[in-house]
């Protein structure tokens, strides 16, 4: 094996990433530009709201680079950009991971093939530089794996195909049944029978798994599909199961973000998520460290009290916490308009979590005690030891806790609802995304329920979660599996 | 000009030197001070690191978490026992009219629509919750077991299927609930379209809209709660099945044991502690069902224009905080203590049984 070739291929791959990233930035910029151009219905001068009933009957034309585009062409362009993003972003993400971890022994013909397919995808997504570099890289890898130069490789294709066919022909030559004796014939029959049963069982297993997977997937598919439909299509008696890309109404998302204020709700939720997660991480690390390493009287007692409170239902807390944050307590809500501190009321109760303390303590306990003693002998203070040794070792767990906490803030429903439901007209501006989803009115003055907009809002809530999940799948699934089995 | 630049440069260097020496001086003074303190301590044989008690250090580390926990976790536990004995607690001006011991509990237990169905409805909070618990938990455990055994027996596409089955865990209950409600629409809903394929007349077959029969809307609710609960169970079962020693299966394979027997005699007994744990946690989870109902049927907990209610125990409690009976927090506290008692009993049962039934 030629190590130089492998290193060269790795280097070229990292140069390709730059062009991949540039392409993705270009898609995102173009998408945002076109999305901004999308035309919404005019504001009604009297009520100040949009007439969403004729959203689907708008036929605006857009000027782009000197040519006039109608609504459907615009939709198609945006759809194609989104498809490009959906294809290229995961590809980049997986490739960067692979390029980091791939060793010289893992490069085989399969890797070469996948590189070539990636080059084709690059070509289809108009990333020509990336495609060229990847094809060049393919030839380097062919040289590395098979030892062929490009010319030799092209010459070897036809003989290889011929050989493959020849091999198949040899396999198909039958053994004459008459010449084998009784015993081997029966053996052969029983092997064949077992193989059939095994294959049938495999088929059944896969059918079952695919069926279950369909039940899981269909709501997601239906959500994305409906969010792009027009109102008439979304309430049709015979709903469409597929839409051509020119019929993907991206304007639905724009209406949801602007007219229905979901941009603001997303901003609120992100604020709450960031601050409560920061708080949770800090308090959890310190508390878990105290429970794992510092010896003091009553440590086990205090810890078991904390563990016991974990089984108390959350409803019990919410009743008193509602009193605590309201006028007679801390005075964060229930005050006259303008004096309410909704963010404090939504963040502070959630800046620590007993289950995460428990989870992190288990992790800290696995770090050998001798490390701690050695550090102490060398004059390392507790705080320094925690920051320099414990936190880096436990960083995967801390990352898992971060993600899970962000998820739970994103999905919080009942507490924000109770907080913002106290009759303050200003409270609507502090809704979080889940209670906005449930409590916003998607009903028009004409009595129509705008299902397509409602489902578009749902998709807007769900898609970020799915993106984060697919990016950090390993951390999330490990974290939940472990905390589940140990709790 | 060049001179000027030289001067300015020299000036800047001078200032820099002054600042540097200043900080060096500060450092030196601090170090001197430290040395003096340690000399003093040595002289009088005091060792602060040894004498500094463990609990003080622990308190320093625990205080951020403990302060928040004290206000928002420990205080509510104490306060809800206080709230329960108040009579007619008024939140707005913080007044009560007297004390009662069982009055609030009695109010919950005898309340229409908690245990006994109200006269104009056909269901109560406890009945609804029990139906959900006793139907959704066993079904979801059976399906999760089947899926995880099937997943364990395949090799290609295993990671792919695992990821897909995990999706419901990371989604927003409200968002997907709205999608389910949309899928179960009467006219042009996906489910009715699907049933229509088998020749069933779906005109007016209502699931979550007006005219929906109790069992139909209950079916949607149970279906949704199973759908969203599967992910966690499959995950946990799969990890525990993968943890089983391969030798058992190899021994069974040598004896040509049929697959069903392997499942019932090896897999299930060996993961039975996990099955039991999951059963109890999901029963507790099902008792606390709330978001799914709100997502499917709105805050009223019923399809529009029907004479029954699908509210659960938790929903019953929340109606005293914000809902039809807003402000009666004492009754809500009583309700949540009853829920706590149920969960406590279940947890104790789990702890006792899992102590006795250890299979390996």
PDB file of N, CA and C in Angstrom, chain B residues 314-348:
ATOM      1  N   UNK B 314     -54.404  14.159  35.094  1.00  0.00           N
ATOM      2  CA  UNK B 314     -53.586  15.378  35.060  1.00  0.00           C
ATOM      3  C   UNK B 314     -54.381  16.545  34.496  1.00  0.00           C
ATOM      4  N   UNK B 315     -55.168  16.257  33.475  1.00  0.00           N
ATOM      5  CA  UNK B 315     -55.966  17.321  32.876  1.00  0.00           C
ATOM      6  C   UNK B 315     -57.007  17.832  33.879  1.00  0.00           C
ATOM      7  N   UNK B 316     -57.539  16.894  34.662  1.00  0.00           N
ATOM      8  CA  UNK B 316     -58.489  17.274  35.708  1.00  0.00           C
ATOM      9  C   UNK B 316     -57.821  18.227  36.686  1.00  0.00           C
ATOM     10  N   UNK B 317     -56.547  17.927  37.033  1.00  0.00           N
ATOM     11  CA  UNK B 317     -55.831  18.799  37.975  1.00  0.00           C
ATOM     12  C   UNK B 317     -55.596  20.179  37.365  1.00  0.00           C
ATOM     13  N   UNK B 318     -55.181  20.180  36.107  1.00  0.00           N
ATOM     14  CA  UNK B 318     -54.825  21.464  35.493  1.00  0.00           C
ATOM     15  C   UNK B 318     -56.021  22.374  35.298  1.00  0.00           C
ATOM     16  N   UNK B 319     -57.239  21.807  35.234  1.00  0.00           N
ATOM     17  CA  UNK B 319     -58.379  22.702  35.026  1.00  0.00           C
ATOM     18  C   UNK B 319     -58.579  23.619  36.222  1.00  0.00           C
ATOM     19  N   UNK B 320     -57.966  23.289  37.370  1.00  0.00           N
ATOM     20  CA  UNK B 320     -58.071  24.189  38.518  1.00  0.00           C
ATOM     21  C   UNK B 320     -57.032  25.303  38.453  1.00  0.00           C
ATOM     22  N   UNK B 321     -55.989  25.096  37.649  1.00  0.00           N
ATOM     23  CA  UNK B 321     -54.972  26.139  37.539  1.00  0.00           C
ATOM     24  C   UNK B 321     -55.327  27.106  36.421  1.00  0.00           C
ATOM     25  N   UNK B 322     -55.502  26.573  35.230  1.00  0.00           N
ATOM     26  CA  UNK B 322     -56.052  27.435  34.180  1.00  0.00           C
ATOM     27  C   UNK B 322     -57.034  26.602  33.391  1.00  0.00           C
ATOM     28  N   UNK B 323     -58.260  26.912  33.529  1.00  0.00           N
ATOM     29  CA  UNK B 323     -59.263  26.120  32.854  1.00  0.00           C
ATOM     30  C   UNK B 323     -60.608  26.520  33.378  1.00  0.00           C
ATOM     31  N   UNK B 324     -61.545  25.590  33.355  1.00  0.00           N
ATOM     32  CA  UNK B 324     -62.919  25.973  33.678  1.00  0.00           C
ATOM     33  C   UNK B 324     -63.075  26.327  35.155  1.00  0.00           C
ATOM     34  N   UNK B 325     -62.279  25.691  36.028  1.00  0.00           N
ATOM     35  CA  UNK B 325     -62.463  25.954  37.461  1.00  0.00           C
ATOM     36  C   UNK B 325     -61.255  26.688  38.025  1.00  0.00           C
ATOM     37  N   UNK B 326     -60.810  27.713  37.330  1.00  0.00           N
ATOM     38  CA  UNK B 326     -59.548  28.365  37.639  1.00  0.00           C
ATOM     39  C   UNK B 326     -59.509  28.889  39.069  1.00  0.00           C
ATOM     40  N   UNK B 327     -58.324  28.738  39.693  1.00  0.00           N
ATOM     41  CA  UNK B 327     -58.097  29.385  40.979  1.00  0.00           C
ATOM     42  C   UNK B 327     -58.270  28.505  42.193  1.00  0.00           C
ATOM     43  N   UNK B 328     -58.906  27.324  42.058  1.00  0.00           N
ATOM     44  CA  UNK B 328     -59.096  26.492  43.251  1.00  0.00           C
ATOM     45  C   UNK B 328     -57.879  25.601  43.447  1.00  0.00           C
ATOM     46  N   UNK B 329     -56.806  26.225  43.900  1.00  0.00           N
ATOM     47  CA  UNK B 329     -55.539  25.510  43.943  1.00  0.00           C
ATOM     48  C   UNK B 329     -55.498  24.441  45.024  1.00  0.00           C
ATOM     49  N   UNK B 330     -56.290  24.599  46.082  1.00  0.00           N
ATOM     50  CA  UNK B 330     -56.291  23.578  47.128  1.00  0.00           C
ATOM     51  C   UNK B 330     -56.801  22.257  46.582  1.00  0.00           C
ATOM     52  N   UNK B 331     -57.857  22.335  45.780  1.00  0.00           N
ATOM     53  CA  UNK B 331     -58.417  21.111  45.208  1.00  0.00           C
ATOM     54  C   UNK B 331     -57.404  20.495  44.252  1.00  0.00           C
ATOM     55  N   UNK B 332     -56.719  21.365  43.493  1.00  0.00           N
ATOM     56  CA  UNK B 332     -55.699  20.856  42.574  1.00  0.00           C
ATOM     57  C   UNK B 332     -54.602  20.140  43.348  1.00  0.00           C
ATOM     58  N   UNK B 333     -54.201  20.724  44.486  1.00  0.00           N
ATOM     59  CA  UNK B 333     -53.162  20.080  45.291  1.00  0.00           C
ATOM     60  C   UNK B 333     -53.637  18.723  45.783  1.00  0.00           C
ATOM     61  N   UNK B 334     -54.901  18.642  46.188  1.00  0.00           N
ATOM     62  CA  UNK B 334     -55.442  17.353  46.640  1.00  0.00           C
ATOM     63  C   UNK B 334     -55.390  16.338  45.506  1.00  0.00           C
ATOM     64  N   UNK B 335     -55.802  16.784  44.310  1.00  0.00           N
ATOM     65  CA  UNK B 335     -55.770  15.882  43.160  1.00  0.00           C
ATOM     66  C   UNK B 335     -54.369  15.397  42.867  1.00  0.00           C
ATOM     67  N   UNK B 336     -53.396  16.314  42.944  1.00  0.00           N
ATOM     68  CA  UNK B 336     -52.037  15.890  42.593  1.00  0.00           C
ATOM     69  C   UNK B 336     -51.456  14.996  43.675  1.00  0.00           C
ATOM     70  N   UNK B 337     -51.904  15.170  44.930  1.00  0.00           N
ATOM     71  CA  UNK B 337     -51.424  14.250  45.971  1.00  0.00           C
ATOM     72  C   UNK B 337     -51.998  12.850  45.754  1.00  0.00           C
ATOM     73  N   UNK B 338     -53.249  12.785  45.269  1.00  0.00           N
ATOM     74  CA  UNK B 338     -53.827  11.469  44.968  1.00  0.00           C
ATOM     75  C   UNK B 338     -53.023  10.801  43.854  1.00  0.00           C
ATOM     76  N   UNK B 339     -52.681  11.589  42.823  1.00  0.00           N
ATOM     77  CA  UNK B 339     -51.867  11.045  41.727  1.00  0.00           C
ATOM     78  C   UNK B 339     -50.514  10.584  42.258  1.00  0.00           C
ATOM     79  N   UNK B 340     -49.952  11.358  43.160  1.00  0.00           N
ATOM     80  CA  UNK B 340     -48.668  11.007  43.757  1.00  0.00           C
ATOM     81  C   UNK B 340     -48.765   9.687  44.512  1.00  0.00           C
ATOM     82  N   UNK B 341     -49.879   9.523  45.235  1.00  0.00           N
ATOM     83  CA  UNK B 341     -50.065   8.284  45.992  1.00  0.00           C
ATOM     84  C   UNK B 341     -50.092   7.078  45.051  1.00  0.00           C
ATOM     85  N   UNK B 342     -50.815   7.208  43.936  1.00  0.00           N
ATOM     86  CA  UNK B 342     -50.883   6.107  42.960  1.00  0.00           C
ATOM     87  C   UNK B 342     -49.479   5.768  42.471  1.00  0.00           C
ATOM     88  N   UNK B 343     -48.722   6.809  42.111  1.00  0.00           N
ATOM     89  CA  UNK B 343     -47.379   6.588  41.563  1.00  0.00           C
ATOM     90  C   UNK B 343     -46.452   5.998  42.619  1.00  0.00           C
ATOM     91  N   UNK B 344     -46.623   6.463  43.853  1.00  0.00           N
ATOM     92  CA  UNK B 344     -45.792   5.951  44.948  1.00  0.00           C
ATOM     93  C   UNK B 344     -46.014   4.452  45.122  1.00  0.00           C
ATOM     94  N   UNK B 345     -47.290   4.035  45.118  1.00  0.00           N
ATOM     95  CA  UNK B 345     -47.603   2.611  45.269  1.00  0.00           C
ATOM     96  C   UNK B 345     -46.953   1.809  44.150  1.00  0.00           C
ATOM     97  N   UNK B 346     -47.095   2.302  42.909  1.00  0.00           N
ATOM     98  CA  UNK B 346     -46.504   1.587  41.767  1.00  0.00           C
ATOM     99  C   UNK B 346     -45.000   1.472  41.917  1.00  0.00           C
ATOM    100  N   UNK B 347     -44.361   2.559  42.355  1.00  0.00           N
ATOM    101  CA  UNK B 347     -42.900   2.533  42.478  1.00  0.00           C
ATOM    102  C   UNK B 347     -42.457   1.551  43.549  1.00  0.00           C
ATOM    103  N   UNK B 348     -43.191   1.540  44.681  1.00  0.00           N
ATOM    104  CA  UNK B 348     -42.816   0.615  45.755  1.00  0.00           C
ATOM    105  C   UNK B 348     -42.955  -0.817  45.280  1.00  0.00           C
TER     106      UNK B 348
END
